PDB file of C-alpha atoms in Angstrom:
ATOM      1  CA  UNK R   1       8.743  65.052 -29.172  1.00  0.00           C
ATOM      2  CA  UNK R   2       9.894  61.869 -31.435  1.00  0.00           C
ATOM      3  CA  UNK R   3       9.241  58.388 -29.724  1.00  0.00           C
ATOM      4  CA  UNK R   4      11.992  55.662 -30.506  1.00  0.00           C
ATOM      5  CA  UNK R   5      10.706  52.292 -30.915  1.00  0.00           C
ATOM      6  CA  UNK R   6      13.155  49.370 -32.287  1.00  0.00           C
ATOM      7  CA  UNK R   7      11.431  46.858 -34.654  1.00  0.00           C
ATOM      8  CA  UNK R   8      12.972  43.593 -35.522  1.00  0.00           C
ATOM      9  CA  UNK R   9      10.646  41.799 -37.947  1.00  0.00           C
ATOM     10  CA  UNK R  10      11.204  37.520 -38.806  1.00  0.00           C
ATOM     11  CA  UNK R  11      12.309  36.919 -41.673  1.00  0.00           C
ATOM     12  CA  UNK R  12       8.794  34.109 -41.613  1.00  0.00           C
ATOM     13  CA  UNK R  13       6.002  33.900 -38.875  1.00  0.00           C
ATOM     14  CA  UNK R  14       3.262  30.948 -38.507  1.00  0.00           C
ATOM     15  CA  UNK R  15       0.125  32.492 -37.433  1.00  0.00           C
ATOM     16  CA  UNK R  16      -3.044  30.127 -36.663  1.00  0.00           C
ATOM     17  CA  UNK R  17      -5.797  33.856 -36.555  1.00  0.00           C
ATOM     18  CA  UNK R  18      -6.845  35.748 -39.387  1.00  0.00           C
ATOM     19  CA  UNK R  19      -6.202  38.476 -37.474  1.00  0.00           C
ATOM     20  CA  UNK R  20      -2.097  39.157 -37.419  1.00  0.00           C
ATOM     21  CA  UNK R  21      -0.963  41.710 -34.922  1.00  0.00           C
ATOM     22  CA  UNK R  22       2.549  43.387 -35.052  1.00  0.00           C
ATOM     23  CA  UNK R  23       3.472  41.410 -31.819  1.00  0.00           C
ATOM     24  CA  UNK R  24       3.045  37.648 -34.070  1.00  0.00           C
ATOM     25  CA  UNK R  25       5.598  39.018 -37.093  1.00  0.00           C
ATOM     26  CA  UNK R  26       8.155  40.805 -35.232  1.00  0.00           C
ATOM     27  CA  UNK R  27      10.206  41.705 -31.594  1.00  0.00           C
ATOM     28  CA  UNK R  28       9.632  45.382 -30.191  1.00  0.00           C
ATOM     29  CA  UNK R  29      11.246  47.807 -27.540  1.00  0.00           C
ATOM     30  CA  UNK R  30      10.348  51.549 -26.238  1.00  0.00           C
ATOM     31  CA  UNK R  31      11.136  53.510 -23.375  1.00  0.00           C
ATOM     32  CA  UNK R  32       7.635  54.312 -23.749  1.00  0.00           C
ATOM     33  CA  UNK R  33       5.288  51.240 -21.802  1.00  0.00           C
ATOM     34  CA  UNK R  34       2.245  52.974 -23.442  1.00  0.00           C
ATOM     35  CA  UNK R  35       3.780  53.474 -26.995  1.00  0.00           C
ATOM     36  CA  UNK R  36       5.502  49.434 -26.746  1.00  0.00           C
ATOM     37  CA  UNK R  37       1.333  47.995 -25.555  1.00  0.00           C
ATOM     38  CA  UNK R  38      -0.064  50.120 -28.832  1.00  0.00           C
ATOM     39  CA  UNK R  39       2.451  48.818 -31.376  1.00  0.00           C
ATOM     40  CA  UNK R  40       2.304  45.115 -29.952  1.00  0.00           C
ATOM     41  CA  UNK R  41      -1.486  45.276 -30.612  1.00  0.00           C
ATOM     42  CA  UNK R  42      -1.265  47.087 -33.891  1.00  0.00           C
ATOM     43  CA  UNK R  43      -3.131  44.570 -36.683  1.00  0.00           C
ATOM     44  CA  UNK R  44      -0.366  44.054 -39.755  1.00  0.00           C
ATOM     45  CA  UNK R  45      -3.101  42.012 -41.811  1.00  0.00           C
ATOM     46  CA  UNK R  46      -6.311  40.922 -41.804  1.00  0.00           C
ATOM     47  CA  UNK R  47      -6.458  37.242 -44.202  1.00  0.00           C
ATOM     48  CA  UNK R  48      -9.551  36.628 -45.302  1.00  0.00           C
ATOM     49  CA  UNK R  49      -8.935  33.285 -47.277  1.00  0.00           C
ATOM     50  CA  UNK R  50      -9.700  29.574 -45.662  1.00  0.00           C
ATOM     51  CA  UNK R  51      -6.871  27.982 -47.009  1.00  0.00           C
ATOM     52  CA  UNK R  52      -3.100  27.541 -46.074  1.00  0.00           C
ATOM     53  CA  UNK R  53      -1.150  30.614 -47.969  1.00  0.00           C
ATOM     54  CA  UNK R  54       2.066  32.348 -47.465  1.00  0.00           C
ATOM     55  CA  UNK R  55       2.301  36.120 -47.079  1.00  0.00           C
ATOM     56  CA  UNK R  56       5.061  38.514 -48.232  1.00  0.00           C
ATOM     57  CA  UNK R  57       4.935  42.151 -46.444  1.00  0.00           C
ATOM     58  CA  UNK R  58       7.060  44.679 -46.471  1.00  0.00           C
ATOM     59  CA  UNK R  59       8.807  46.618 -42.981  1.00  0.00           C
ATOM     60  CA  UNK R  60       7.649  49.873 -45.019  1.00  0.00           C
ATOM     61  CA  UNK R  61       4.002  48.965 -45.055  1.00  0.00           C
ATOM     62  CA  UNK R  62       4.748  48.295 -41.278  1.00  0.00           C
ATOM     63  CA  UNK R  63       6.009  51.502 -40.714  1.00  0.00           C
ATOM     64  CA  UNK R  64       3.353  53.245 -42.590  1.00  0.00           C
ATOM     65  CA  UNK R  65       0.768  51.748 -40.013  1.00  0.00           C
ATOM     66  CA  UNK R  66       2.933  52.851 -37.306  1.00  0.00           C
ATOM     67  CA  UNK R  67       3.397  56.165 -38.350  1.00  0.00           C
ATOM     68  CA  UNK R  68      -0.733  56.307 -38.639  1.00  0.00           C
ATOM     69  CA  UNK R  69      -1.123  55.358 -35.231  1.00  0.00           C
ATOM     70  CA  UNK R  70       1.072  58.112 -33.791  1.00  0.00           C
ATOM     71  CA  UNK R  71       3.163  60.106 -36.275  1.00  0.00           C
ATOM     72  CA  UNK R  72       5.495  61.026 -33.535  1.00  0.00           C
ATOM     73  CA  UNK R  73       7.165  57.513 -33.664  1.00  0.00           C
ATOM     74  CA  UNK R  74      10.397  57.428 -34.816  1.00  0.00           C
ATOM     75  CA  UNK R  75      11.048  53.447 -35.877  1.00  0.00           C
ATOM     76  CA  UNK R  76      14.416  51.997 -35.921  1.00  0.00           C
ATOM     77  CA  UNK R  77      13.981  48.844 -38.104  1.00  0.00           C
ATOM     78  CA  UNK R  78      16.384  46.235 -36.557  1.00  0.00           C
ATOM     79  CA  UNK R  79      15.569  43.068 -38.745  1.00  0.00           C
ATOM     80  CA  UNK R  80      14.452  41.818 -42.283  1.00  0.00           C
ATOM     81  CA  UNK R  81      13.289  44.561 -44.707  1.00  0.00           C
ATOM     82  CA  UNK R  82      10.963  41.722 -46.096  1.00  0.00           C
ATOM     83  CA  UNK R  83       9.142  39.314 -43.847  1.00  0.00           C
ATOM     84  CA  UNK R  84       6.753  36.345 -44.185  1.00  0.00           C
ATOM     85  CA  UNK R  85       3.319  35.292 -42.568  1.00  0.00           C
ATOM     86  CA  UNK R  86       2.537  31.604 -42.851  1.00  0.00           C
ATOM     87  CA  UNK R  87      -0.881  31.175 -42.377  1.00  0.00           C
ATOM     88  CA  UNK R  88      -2.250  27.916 -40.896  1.00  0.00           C
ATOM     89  CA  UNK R  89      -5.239  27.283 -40.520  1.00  0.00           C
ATOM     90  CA  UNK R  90      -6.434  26.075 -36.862  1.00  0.00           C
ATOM     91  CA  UNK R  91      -6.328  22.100 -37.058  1.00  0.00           C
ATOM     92  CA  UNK R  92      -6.635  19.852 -33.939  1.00  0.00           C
ATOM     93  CA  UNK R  93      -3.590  17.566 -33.062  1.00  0.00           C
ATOM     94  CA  UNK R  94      -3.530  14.658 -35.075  1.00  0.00           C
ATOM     95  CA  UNK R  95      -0.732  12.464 -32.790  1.00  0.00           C
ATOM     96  CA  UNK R  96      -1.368   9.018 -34.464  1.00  0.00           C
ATOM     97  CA  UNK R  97      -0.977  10.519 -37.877  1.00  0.00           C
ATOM     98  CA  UNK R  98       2.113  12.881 -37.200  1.00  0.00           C
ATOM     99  CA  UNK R  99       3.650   9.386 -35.562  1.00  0.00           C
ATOM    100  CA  UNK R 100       2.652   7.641 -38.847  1.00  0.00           C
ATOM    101  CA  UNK R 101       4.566  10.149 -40.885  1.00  0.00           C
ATOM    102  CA  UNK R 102       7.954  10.207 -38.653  1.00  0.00           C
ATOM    103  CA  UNK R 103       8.135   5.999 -38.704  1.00  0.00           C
ATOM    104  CA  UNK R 104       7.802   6.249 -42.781  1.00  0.00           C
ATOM    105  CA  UNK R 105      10.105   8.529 -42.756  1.00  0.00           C
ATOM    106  CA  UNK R 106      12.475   6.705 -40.237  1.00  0.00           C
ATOM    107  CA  UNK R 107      12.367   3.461 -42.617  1.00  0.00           C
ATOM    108  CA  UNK R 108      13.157   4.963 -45.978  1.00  0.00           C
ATOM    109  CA  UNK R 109      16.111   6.641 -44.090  1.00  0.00           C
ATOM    110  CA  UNK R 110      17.107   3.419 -42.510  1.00  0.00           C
ATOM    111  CA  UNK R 111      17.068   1.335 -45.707  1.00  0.00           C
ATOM    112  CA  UNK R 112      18.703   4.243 -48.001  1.00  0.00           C
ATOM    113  CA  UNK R 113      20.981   4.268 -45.487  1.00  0.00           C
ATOM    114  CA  UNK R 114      21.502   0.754 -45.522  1.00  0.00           C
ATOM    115  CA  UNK R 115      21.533   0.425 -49.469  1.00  0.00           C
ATOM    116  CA  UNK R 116      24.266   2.760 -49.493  1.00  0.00           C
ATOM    117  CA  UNK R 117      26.848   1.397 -46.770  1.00  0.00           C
ATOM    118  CA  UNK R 118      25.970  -2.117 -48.832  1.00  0.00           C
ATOM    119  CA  UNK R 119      26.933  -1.093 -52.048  1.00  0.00           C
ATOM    120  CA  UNK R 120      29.770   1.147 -50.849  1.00  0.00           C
ATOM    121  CA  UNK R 121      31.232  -2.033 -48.967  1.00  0.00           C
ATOM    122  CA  UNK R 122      30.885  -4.263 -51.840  1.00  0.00           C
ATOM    123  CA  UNK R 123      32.181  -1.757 -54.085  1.00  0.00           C
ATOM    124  CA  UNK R 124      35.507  -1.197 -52.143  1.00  0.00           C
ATOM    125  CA  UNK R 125      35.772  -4.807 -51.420  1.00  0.00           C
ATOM    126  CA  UNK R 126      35.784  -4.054 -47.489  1.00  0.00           C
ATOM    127  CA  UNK R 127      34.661  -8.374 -46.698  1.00  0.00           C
ATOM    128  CA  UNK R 128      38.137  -9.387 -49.418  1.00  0.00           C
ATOM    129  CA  UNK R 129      40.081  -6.625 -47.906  1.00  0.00           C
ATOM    130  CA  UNK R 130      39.591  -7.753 -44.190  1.00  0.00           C
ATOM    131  CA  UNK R 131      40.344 -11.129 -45.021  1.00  0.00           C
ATOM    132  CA  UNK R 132      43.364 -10.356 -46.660  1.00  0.00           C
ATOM    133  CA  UNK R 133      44.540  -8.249 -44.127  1.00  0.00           C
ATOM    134  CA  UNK R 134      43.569 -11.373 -41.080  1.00  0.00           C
ATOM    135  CA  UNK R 135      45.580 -13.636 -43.438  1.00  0.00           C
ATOM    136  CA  UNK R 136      48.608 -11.282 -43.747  1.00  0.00           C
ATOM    137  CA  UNK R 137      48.951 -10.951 -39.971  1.00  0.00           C
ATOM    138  CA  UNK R 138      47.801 -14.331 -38.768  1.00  0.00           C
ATOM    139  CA  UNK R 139      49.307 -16.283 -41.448  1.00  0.00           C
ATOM    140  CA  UNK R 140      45.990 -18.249 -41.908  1.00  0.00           C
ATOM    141  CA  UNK R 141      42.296 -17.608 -43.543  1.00  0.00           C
ATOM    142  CA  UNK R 142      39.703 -16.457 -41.445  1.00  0.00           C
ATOM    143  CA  UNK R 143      36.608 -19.100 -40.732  1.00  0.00           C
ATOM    144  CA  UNK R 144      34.044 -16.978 -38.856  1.00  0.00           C
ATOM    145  CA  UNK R 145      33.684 -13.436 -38.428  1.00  0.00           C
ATOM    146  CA  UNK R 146      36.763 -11.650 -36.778  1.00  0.00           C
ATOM    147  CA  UNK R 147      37.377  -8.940 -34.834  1.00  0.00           C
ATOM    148  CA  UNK R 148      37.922  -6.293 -37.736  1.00  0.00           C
ATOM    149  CA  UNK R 149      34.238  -6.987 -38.934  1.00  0.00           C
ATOM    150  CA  UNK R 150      33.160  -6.179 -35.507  1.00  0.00           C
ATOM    151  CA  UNK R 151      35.084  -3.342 -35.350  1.00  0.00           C
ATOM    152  CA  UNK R 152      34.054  -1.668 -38.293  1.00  0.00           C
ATOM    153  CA  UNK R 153      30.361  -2.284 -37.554  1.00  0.00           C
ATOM    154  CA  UNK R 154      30.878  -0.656 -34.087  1.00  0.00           C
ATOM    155  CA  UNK R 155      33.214   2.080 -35.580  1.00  0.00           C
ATOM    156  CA  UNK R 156      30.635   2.994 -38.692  1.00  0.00           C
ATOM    157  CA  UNK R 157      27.592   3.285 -35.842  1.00  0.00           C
ATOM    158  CA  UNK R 158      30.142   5.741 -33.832  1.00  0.00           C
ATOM    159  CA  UNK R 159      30.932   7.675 -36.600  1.00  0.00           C
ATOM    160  CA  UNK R 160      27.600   8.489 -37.854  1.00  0.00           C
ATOM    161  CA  UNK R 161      26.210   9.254 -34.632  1.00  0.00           C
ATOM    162  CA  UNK R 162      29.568  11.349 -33.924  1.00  0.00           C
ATOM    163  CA  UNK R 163      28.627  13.014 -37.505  1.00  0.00           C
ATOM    164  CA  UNK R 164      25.096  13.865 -36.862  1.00  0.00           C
ATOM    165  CA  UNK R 165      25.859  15.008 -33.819  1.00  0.00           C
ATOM    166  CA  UNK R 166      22.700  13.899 -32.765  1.00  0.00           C
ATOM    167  CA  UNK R 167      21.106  10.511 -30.665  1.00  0.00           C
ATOM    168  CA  UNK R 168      17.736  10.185 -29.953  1.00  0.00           C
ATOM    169  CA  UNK R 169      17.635  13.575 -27.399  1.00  0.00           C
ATOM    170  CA  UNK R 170      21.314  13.015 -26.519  1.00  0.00           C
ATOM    171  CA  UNK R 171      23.829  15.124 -28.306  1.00  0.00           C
ATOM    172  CA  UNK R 172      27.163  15.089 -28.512  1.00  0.00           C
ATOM    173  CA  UNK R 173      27.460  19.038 -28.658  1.00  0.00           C
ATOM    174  CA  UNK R 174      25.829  22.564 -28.397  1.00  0.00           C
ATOM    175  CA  UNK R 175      26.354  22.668 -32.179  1.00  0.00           C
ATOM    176  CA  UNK R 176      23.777  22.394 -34.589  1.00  0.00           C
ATOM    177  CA  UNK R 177      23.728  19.201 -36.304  1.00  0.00           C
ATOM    178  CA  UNK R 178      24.419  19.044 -40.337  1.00  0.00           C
ATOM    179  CA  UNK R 179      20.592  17.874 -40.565  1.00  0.00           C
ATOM    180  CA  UNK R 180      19.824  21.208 -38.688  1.00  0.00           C
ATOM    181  CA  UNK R 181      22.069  22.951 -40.527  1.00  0.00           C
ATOM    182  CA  UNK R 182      20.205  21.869 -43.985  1.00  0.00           C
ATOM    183  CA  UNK R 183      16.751  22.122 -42.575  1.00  0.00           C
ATOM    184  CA  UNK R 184      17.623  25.711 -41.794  1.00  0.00           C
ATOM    185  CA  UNK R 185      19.681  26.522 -45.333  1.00  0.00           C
ATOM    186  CA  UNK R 186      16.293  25.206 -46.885  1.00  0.00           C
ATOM    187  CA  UNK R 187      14.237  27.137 -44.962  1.00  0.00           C
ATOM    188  CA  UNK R 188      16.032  30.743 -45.773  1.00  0.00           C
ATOM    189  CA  UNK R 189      16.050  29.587 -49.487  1.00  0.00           C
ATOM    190  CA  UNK R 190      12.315  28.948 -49.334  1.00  0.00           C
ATOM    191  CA  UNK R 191      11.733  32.437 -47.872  1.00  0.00           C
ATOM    192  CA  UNK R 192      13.789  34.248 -50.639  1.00  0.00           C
ATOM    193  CA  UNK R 193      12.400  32.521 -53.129  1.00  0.00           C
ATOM    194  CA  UNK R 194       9.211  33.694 -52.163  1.00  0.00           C
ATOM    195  CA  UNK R 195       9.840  37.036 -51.185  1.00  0.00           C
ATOM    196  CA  UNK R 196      11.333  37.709 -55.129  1.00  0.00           C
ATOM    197  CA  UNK R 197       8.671  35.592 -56.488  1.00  0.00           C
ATOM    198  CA  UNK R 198       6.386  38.236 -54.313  1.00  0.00           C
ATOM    199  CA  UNK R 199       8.278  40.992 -55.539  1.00  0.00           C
ATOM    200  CA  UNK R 200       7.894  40.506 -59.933  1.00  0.00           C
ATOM    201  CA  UNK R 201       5.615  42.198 -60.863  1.00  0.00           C
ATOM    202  CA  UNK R 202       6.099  41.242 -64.584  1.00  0.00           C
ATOM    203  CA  UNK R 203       3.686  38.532 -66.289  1.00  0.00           C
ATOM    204  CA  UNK R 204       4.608  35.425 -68.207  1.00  0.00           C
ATOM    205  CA  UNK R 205       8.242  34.542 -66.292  1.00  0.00           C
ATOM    206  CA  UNK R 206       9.196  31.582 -65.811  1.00  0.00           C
ATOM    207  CA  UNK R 207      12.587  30.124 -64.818  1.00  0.00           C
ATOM    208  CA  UNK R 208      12.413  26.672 -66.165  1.00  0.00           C
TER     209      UNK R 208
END
């Protein structure tokens, strides 16, 4: 009698053991208690290298070392046809360093950032164009700053942070913001790139 068990494998996994079980790539379900505890503890790959290194497997091979375990298995693959294992090797936290990185990368953000409103503002004229519009209405030249500088500072910080969605933990929305929404497009085109890079098996290509 045939045992159904779903498989959904990720599409990438970051393991910290050599020792990868079926339960660290992928989501299972069965009926079957007894058949769902074998599969979660079935071992995918055994890495025997020290050093960081991405994986490419295949849901065949997985199925293959199903099928050995008990042939009477009848797997419904739910998920990617190719997955990843990211292998990590086991490094304690390193806080002060991790803050390090985030504030460098906080500062050349702010400053790009910063460049760019700059240059777009004195490209457009924005400081001629305010005063121009003061005089128009008031009939006089502006001395000090006015009210539409101040209001386009205040707007331009509201509009970014309405943009990004996104304010220190406060955010605006459920919706991803278009950082996320990058980080993740980045992240799938990482993982196809090096599934197909996995998957030639010819010598000597090269894209460039």
């Amino acid at each position: 009698m045939s045992k159904s068990l779903y498989l959904k494998l990720n599409q990438i996994s970051e393991v910290h053991e050599k020792d990868v079980y079926l339960k660290d790539v992928a989501e299972l379900y069965s009926d079957d208690p007894a058949i769902l505890a074998k599969c979660l503890a079935l071992k995918v790959k055994k890495i025997s290298s020290d050093r960081d290194h991405r994986y490419v497997g295949s849901v065949l091979d997985v199925i293959g070392l199903i099928s050995k375990l008990d042939p009477s298995i009848q797997v419904e693959n739910m998920g990617e046809q190719d997955f990843i294992i990211d292998y990590q090797k086991p490094r304690p936290p390193r806080l002060g360093w991790e803050w390090i990185k985030t504030a460098f990368v906080c500062v050349i953000c702010f400053c790009g950032a910063a460049f760019a409103i700059m240059t777009f503002n004195n490209d457009a004229s924005v400081t001629d164009v305010f005063r121009e519009i003061y005089r128009m209405v008031l009939g006089h030249e502006a001395e000090k700053v006015t009210v539409l500088e101040m209001s386009y500072s205040i707007g331009l910080a509201l509009g970014v942070i309405l943009f990004f969605n996104h304010f220190c933990a406060w955010k605006v929305n459920t919706d991803p913001t278009p950082l996320e929404v990058e980080m993740r497009l980045y992240e799938d085109n990482i993982s196809k790139t090096v599934i197909q890079n996995d998957g030639r098996k010819e010598s000597g290509i090269d894209v460039d």
